[in-house]
PDB file of C-alpha atoms in Angstrom:
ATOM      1  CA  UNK A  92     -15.884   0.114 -11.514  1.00 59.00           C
ATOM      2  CA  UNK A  93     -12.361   1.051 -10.215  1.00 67.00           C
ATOM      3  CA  UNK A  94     -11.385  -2.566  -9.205  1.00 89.00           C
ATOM      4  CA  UNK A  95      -8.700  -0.729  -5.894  1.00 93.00           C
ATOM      5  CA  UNK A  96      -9.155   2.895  -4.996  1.00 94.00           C
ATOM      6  CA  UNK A  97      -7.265   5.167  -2.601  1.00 95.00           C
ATOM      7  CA  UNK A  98      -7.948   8.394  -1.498  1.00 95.00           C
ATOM      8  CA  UNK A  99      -7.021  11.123  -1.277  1.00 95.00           C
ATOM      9  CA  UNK A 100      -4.935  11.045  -4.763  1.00 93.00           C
ATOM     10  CA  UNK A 101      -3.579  14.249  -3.804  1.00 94.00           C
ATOM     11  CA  UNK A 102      -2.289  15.354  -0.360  1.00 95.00           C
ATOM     12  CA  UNK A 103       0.045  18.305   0.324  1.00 96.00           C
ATOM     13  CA  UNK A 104       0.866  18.595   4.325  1.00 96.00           C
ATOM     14  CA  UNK A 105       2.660  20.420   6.794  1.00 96.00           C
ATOM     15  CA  UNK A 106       5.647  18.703   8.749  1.00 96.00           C
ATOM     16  CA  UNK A 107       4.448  17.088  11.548  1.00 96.00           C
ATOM     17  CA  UNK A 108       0.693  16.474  10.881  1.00 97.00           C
ATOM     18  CA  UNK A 109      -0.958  13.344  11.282  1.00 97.00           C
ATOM     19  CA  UNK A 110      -2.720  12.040   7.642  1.00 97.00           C
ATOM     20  CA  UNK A 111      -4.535   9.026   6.323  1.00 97.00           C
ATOM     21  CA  UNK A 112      -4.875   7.815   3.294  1.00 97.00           C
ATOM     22  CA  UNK A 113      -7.713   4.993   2.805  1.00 97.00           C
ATOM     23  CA  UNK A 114      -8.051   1.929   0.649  1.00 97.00           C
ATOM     24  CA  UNK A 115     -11.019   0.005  -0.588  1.00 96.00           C
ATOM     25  CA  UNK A 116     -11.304  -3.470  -2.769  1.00 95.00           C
ATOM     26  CA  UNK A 117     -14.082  -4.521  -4.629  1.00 94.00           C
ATOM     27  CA  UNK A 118     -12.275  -7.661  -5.950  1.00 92.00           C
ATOM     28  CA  UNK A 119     -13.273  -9.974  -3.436  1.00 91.00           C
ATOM     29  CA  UNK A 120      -9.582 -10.070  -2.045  1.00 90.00           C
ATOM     30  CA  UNK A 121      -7.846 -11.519   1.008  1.00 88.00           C
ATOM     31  CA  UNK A 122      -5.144  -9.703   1.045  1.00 89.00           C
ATOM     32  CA  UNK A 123      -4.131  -6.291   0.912  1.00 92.00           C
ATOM     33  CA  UNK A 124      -1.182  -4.054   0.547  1.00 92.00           C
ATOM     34  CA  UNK A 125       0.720  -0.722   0.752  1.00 94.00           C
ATOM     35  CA  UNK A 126       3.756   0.092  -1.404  1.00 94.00           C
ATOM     36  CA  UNK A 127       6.185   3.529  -1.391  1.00 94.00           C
ATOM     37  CA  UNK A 128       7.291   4.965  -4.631  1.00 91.00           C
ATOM     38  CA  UNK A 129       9.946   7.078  -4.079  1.00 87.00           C
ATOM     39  CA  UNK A 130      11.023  10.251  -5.968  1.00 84.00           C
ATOM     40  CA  UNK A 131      13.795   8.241  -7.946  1.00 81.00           C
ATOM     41  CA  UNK A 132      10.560   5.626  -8.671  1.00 81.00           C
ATOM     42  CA  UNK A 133      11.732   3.174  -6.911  1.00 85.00           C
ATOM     43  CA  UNK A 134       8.944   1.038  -5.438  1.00 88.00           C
ATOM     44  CA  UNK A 135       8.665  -1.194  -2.027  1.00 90.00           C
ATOM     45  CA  UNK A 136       6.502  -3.226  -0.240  1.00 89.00           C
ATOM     46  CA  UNK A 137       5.704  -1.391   3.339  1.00 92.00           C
ATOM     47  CA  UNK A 138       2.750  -4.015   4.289  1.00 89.00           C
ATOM     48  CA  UNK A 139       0.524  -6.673   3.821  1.00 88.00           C
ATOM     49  CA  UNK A 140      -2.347  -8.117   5.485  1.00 88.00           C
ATOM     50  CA  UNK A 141      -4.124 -11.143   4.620  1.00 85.00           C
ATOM     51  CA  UNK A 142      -8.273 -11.191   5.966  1.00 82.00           C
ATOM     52  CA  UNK A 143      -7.217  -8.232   8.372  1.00 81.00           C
ATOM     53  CA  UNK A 144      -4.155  -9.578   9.546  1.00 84.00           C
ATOM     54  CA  UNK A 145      -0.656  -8.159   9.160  1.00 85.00           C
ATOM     55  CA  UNK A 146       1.787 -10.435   8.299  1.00 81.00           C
ATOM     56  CA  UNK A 147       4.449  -8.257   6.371  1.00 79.00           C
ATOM     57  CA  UNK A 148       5.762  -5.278   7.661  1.00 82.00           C
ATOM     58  CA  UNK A 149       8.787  -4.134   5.935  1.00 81.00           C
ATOM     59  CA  UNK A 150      11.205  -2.218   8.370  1.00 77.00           C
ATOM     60  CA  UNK A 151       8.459   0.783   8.588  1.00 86.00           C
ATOM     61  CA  UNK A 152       9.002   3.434  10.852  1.00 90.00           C
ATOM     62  CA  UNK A 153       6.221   2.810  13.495  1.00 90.00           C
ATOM     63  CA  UNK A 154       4.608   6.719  12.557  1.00 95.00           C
ATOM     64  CA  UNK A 155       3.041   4.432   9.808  1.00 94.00           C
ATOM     65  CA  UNK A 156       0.280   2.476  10.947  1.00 93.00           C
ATOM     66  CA  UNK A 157      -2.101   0.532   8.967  1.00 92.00           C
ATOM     67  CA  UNK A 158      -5.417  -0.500  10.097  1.00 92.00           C
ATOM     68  CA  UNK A 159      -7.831  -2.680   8.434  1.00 92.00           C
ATOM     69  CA  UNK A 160     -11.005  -2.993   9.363  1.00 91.00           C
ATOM     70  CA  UNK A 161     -12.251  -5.394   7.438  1.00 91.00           C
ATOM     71  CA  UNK A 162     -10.444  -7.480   4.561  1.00 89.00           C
ATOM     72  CA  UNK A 163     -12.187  -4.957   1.752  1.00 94.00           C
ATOM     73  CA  UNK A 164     -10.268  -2.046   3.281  1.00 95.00           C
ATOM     74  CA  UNK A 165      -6.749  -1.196   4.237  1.00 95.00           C
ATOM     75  CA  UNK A 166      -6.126   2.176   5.368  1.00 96.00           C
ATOM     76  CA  UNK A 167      -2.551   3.961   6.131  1.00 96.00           C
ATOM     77  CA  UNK A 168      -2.337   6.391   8.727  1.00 96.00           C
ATOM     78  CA  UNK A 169       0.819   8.410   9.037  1.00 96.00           C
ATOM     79  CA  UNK A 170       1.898  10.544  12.271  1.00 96.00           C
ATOM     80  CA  UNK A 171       4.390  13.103  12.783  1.00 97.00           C
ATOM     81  CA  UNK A 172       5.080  13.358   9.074  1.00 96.00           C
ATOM     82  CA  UNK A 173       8.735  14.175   8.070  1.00 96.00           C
ATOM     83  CA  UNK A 174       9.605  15.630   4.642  1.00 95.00           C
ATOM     84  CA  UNK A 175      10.957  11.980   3.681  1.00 93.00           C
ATOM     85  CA  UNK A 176       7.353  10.613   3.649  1.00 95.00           C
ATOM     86  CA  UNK A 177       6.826  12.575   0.291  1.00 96.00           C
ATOM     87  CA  UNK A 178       6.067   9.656  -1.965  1.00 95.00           C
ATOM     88  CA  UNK A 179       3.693   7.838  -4.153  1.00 94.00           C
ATOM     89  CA  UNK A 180       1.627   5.149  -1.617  1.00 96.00           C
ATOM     90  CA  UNK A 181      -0.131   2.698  -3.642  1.00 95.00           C
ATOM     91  CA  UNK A 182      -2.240   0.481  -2.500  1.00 95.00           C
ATOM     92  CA  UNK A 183      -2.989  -3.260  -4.014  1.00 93.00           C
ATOM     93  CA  UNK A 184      -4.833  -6.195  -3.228  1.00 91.00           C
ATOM     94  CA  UNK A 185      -4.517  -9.827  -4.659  1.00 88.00           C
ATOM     95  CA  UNK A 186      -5.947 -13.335  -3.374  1.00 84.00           C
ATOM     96  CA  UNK A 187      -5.179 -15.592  -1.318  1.00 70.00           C
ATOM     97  CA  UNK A 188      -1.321 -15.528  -0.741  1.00 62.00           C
ATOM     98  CA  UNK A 189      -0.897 -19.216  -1.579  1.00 56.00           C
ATOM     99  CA  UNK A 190      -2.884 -18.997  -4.881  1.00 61.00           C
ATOM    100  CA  UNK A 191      -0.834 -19.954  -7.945  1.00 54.00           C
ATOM    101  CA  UNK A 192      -3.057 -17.402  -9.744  1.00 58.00           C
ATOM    102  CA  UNK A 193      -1.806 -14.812  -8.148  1.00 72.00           C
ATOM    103  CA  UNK A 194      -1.540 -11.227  -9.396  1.00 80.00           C
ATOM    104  CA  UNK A 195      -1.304  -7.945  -7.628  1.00 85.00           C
ATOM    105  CA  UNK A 196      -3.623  -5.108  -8.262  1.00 89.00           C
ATOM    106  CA  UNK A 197      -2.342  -1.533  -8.141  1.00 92.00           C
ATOM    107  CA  UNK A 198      -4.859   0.988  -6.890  1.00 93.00           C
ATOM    108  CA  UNK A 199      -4.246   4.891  -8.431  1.00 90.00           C
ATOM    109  CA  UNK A 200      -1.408   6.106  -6.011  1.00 92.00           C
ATOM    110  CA  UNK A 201      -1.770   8.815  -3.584  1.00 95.00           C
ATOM    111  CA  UNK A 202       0.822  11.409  -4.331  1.00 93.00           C
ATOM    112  CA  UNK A 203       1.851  12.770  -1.128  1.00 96.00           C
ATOM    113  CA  UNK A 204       3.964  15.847  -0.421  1.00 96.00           C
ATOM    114  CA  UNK A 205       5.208  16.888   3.141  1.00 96.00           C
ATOM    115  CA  UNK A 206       6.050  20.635   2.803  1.00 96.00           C
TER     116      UNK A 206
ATOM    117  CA  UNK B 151      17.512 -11.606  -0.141  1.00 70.00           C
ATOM    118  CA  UNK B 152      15.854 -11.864  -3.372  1.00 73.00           C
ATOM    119  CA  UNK B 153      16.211  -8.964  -5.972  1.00 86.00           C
ATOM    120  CA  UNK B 154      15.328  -7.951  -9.088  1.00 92.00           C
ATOM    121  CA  UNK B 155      17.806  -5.742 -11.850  1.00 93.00           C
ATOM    122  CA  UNK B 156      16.582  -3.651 -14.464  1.00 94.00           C
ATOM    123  CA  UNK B 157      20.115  -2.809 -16.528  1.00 86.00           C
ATOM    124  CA  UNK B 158      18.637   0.228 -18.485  1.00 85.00           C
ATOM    125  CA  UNK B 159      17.352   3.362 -16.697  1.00 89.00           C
ATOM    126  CA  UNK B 160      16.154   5.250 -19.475  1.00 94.00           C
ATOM    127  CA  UNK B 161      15.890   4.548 -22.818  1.00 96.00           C
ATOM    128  CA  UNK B 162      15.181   6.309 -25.848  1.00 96.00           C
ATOM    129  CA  UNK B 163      13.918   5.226 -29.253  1.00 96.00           C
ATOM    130  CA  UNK B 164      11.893   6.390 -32.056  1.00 96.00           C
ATOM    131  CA  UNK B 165       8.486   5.086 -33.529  1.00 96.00           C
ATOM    132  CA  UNK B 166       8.482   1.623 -34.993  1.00 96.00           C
ATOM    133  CA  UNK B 167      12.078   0.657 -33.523  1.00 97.00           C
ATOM    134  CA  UNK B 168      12.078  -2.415 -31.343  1.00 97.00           C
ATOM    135  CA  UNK B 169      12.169  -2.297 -27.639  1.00 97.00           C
ATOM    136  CA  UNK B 170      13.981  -5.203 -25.440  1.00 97.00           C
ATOM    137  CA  UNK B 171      14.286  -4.144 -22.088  1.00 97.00           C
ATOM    138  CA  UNK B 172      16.582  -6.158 -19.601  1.00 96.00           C
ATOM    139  CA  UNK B 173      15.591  -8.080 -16.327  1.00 96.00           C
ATOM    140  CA  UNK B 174      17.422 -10.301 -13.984  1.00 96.00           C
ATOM    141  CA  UNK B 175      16.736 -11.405 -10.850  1.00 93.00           C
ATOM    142  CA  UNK B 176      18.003 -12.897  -7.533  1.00 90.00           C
ATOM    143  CA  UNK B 177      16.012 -15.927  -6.274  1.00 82.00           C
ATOM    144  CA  UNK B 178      16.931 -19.725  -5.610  1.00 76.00           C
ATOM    145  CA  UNK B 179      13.463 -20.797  -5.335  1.00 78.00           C
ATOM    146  CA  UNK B 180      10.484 -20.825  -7.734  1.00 79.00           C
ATOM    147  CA  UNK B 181       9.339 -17.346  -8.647  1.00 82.00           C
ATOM    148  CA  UNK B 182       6.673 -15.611 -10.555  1.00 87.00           C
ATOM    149  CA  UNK B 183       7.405 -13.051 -12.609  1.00 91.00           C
ATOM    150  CA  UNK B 184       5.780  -9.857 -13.811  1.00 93.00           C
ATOM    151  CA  UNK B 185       6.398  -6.871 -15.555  1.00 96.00           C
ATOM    152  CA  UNK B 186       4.163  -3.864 -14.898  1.00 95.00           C
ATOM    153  CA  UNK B 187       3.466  -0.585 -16.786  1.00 95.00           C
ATOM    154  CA  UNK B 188       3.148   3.010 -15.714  1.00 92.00           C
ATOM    155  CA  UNK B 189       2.167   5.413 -17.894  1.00 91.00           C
ATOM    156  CA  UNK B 190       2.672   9.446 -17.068  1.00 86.00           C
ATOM    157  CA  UNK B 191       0.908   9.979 -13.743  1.00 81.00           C
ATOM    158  CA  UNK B 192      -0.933   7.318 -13.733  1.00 83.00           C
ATOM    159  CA  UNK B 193      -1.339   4.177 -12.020  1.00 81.00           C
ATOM    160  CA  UNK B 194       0.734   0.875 -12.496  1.00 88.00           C
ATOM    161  CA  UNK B 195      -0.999  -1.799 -14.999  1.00 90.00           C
ATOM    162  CA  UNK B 196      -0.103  -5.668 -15.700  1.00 91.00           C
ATOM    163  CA  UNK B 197       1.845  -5.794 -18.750  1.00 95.00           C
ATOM    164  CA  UNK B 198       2.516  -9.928 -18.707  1.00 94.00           C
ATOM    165  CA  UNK B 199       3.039 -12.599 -16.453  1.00 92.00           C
ATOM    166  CA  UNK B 200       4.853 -15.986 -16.181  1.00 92.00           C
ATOM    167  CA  UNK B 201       4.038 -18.507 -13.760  1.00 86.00           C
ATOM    168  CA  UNK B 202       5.269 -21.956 -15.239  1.00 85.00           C
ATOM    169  CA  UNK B 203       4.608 -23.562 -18.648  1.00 89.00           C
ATOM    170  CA  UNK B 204       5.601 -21.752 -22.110  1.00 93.00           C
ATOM    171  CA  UNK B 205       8.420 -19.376 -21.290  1.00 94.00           C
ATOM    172  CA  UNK B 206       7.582 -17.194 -23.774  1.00 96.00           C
ATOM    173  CA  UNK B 207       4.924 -14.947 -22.252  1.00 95.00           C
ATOM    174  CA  UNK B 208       2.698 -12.706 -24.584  1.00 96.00           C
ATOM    175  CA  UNK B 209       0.732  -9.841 -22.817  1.00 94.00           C
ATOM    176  CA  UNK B 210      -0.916  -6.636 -23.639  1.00 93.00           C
ATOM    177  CA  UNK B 211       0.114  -4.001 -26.445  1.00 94.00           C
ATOM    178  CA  UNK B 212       1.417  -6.340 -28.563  1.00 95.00           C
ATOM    179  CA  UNK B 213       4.253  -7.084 -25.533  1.00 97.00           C
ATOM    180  CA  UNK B 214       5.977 -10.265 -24.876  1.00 97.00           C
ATOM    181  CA  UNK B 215       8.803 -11.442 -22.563  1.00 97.00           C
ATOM    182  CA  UNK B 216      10.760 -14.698 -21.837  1.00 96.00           C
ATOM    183  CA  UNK B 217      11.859 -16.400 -18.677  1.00 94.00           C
ATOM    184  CA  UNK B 218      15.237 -17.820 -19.329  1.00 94.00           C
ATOM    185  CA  UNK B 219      15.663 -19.754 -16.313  1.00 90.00           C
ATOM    186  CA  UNK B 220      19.335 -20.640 -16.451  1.00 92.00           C
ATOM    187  CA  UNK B 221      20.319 -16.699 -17.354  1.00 93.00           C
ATOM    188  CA  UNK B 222      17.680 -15.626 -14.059  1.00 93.00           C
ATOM    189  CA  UNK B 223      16.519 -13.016 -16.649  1.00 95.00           C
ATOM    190  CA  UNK B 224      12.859 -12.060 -18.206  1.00 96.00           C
ATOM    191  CA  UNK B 225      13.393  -9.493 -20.654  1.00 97.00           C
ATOM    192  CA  UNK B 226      10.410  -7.273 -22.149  1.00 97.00           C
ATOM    193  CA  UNK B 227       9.987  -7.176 -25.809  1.00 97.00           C
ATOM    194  CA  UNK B 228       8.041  -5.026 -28.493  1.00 97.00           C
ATOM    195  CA  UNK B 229       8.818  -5.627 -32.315  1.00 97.00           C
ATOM    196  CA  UNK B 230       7.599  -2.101 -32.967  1.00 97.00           C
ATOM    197  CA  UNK B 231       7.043   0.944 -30.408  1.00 97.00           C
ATOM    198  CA  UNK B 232       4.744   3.657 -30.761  1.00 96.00           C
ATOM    199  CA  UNK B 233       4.643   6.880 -29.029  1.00 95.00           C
ATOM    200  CA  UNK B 234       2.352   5.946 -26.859  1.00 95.00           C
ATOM    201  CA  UNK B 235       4.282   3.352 -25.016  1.00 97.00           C
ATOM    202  CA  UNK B 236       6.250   6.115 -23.425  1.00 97.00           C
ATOM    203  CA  UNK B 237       5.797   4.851 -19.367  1.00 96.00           C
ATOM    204  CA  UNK B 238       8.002   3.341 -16.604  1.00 94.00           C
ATOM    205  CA  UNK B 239       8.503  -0.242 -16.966  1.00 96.00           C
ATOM    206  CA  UNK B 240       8.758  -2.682 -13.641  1.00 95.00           C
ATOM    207  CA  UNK B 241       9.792  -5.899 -14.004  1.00 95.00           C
ATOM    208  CA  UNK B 242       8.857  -7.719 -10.385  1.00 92.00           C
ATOM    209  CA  UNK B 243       9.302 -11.270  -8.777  1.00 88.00           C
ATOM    210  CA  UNK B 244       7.031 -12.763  -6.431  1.00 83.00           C
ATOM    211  CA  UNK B 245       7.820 -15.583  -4.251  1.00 74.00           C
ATOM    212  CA  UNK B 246       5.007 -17.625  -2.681  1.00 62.00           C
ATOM    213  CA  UNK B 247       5.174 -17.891   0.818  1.00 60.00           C
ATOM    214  CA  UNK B 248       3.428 -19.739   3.194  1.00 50.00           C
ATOM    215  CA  UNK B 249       2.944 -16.761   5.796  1.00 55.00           C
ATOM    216  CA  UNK B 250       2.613 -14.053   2.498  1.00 59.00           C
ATOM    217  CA  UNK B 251       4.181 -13.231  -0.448  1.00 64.00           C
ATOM    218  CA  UNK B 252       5.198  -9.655  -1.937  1.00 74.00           C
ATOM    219  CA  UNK B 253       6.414  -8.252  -4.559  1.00 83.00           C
ATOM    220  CA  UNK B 254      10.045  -7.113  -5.088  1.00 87.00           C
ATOM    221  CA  UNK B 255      10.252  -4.122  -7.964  1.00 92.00           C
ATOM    222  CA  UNK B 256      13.196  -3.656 -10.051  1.00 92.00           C
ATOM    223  CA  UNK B 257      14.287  -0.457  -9.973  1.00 91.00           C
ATOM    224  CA  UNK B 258      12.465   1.109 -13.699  1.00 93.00           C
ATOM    225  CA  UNK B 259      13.026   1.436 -17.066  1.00 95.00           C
ATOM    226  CA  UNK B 260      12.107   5.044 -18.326  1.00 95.00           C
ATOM    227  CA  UNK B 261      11.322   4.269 -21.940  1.00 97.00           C
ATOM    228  CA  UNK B 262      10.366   7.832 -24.306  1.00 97.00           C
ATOM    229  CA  UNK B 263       9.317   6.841 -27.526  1.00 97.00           C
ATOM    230  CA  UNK B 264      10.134  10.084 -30.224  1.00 95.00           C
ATOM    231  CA  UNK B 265       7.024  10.544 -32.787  1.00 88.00           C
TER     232      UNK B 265
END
């Protein structure tokens, strides 16, 4: 059982389109997160939300919007995409923020390219 | 702001050489540390962390690192590489916070291991 899984893996869109790339946990997590890879593989936080609530939100450009509907799902939704979204977006999920036993989980990645 | 260094950007050794890859971080606080693993295309994986207790941290793969606390570092060690431990290496810090904690990435360490 993949433990954090994101899909699409793949995604190859035209400037300006609106995408979405979904998240699911099976871990039993309260918290949730999205992180950029860039092309030089540079990674950074973009969010978190802890049992559906957002409570980091890194200097995003507001065309990224996360939504989660519950705390076993995070999904990123991405309008008006620019060719500087092209990126790795994974996902991750760990528990309760406070918990010394804290690790993050990586999902897959979603390898996005805005053409 | 807290951050984390990774010295080397790419580094290239042959089969049964040792590996010691260099991390030092930014933080006044308590931190966790972590160094992750991504292998070609693939997604990242937990290589070893340290939370408190023995610094010397042993992990997966026959990989170990140690949190010297004076130096800020936690440098990645492998007596003896194999091909197969060609991948990125992240070293990350993690700070717990009350309202969230995330994970700041060093830049990478591009290690090729030569058959």
């Amino acid at each position: 059982d993949t433990a954090v899984s994101q899909t699409p893996k793949y995604l190859v869109t035209q400037m300006g389109n609106d995408k979405s790339i979904k998240c699911e946990q099976n871990l039993g997590h309260d918290t949730m997160y999205w992180y950029k890879q860039d092309s030089k593989k540079f990674l950074k936080i973009m969010f978190s939300y802890n049992n559906k609530e957002l409570i980091i939100n890194e200097t995003v450009p507001n065309r990224f919007s996360p939504k989660s509907p519950d705390k076993a799902h995070l999904n990123l939704h991405i309008n008006s995409l620019e060719l500087g979204d092209s990126a790795v977006y994974f996902c991750a999920s760990s528990q309760d923020p406070g918990s010394p036993g804290n690790t993050i989980y990586f999902g897959e990645g979603s390898w996005l390219t805005v053409v | 702001a807290q951050s984390v260094s990774q010295h080397n950007h790419h580094v290239i050794l042959s089969e049964a050489a040792s590996l010691e890859l260099g991390c030092n971080y930014s933080y006044g606080g308590t931190v966790n540390l972590f160094w992750y693993v991504q292998y070609p295309g693939q997604h990242l994986q937990l290589l070893l962390k340290y939370f408190s207790g023995d610094p010397l941290v042993k992990g997966i793969k026959g990989f170990e690192a140690e949190f010297i606390k004076s130096k800020f570092s936690f440098n990645l060690r492998k007596p003896s590489v194999q091909w197969s431990d060609t991948a990125e290496y992240f070293c990350a810090l993690n700070m717990i916070k009350a309202a969230g904690n995330k994970l700041t990435f060093g830049g990478g360490t591009r290690v090729l291991v030569k058959p």
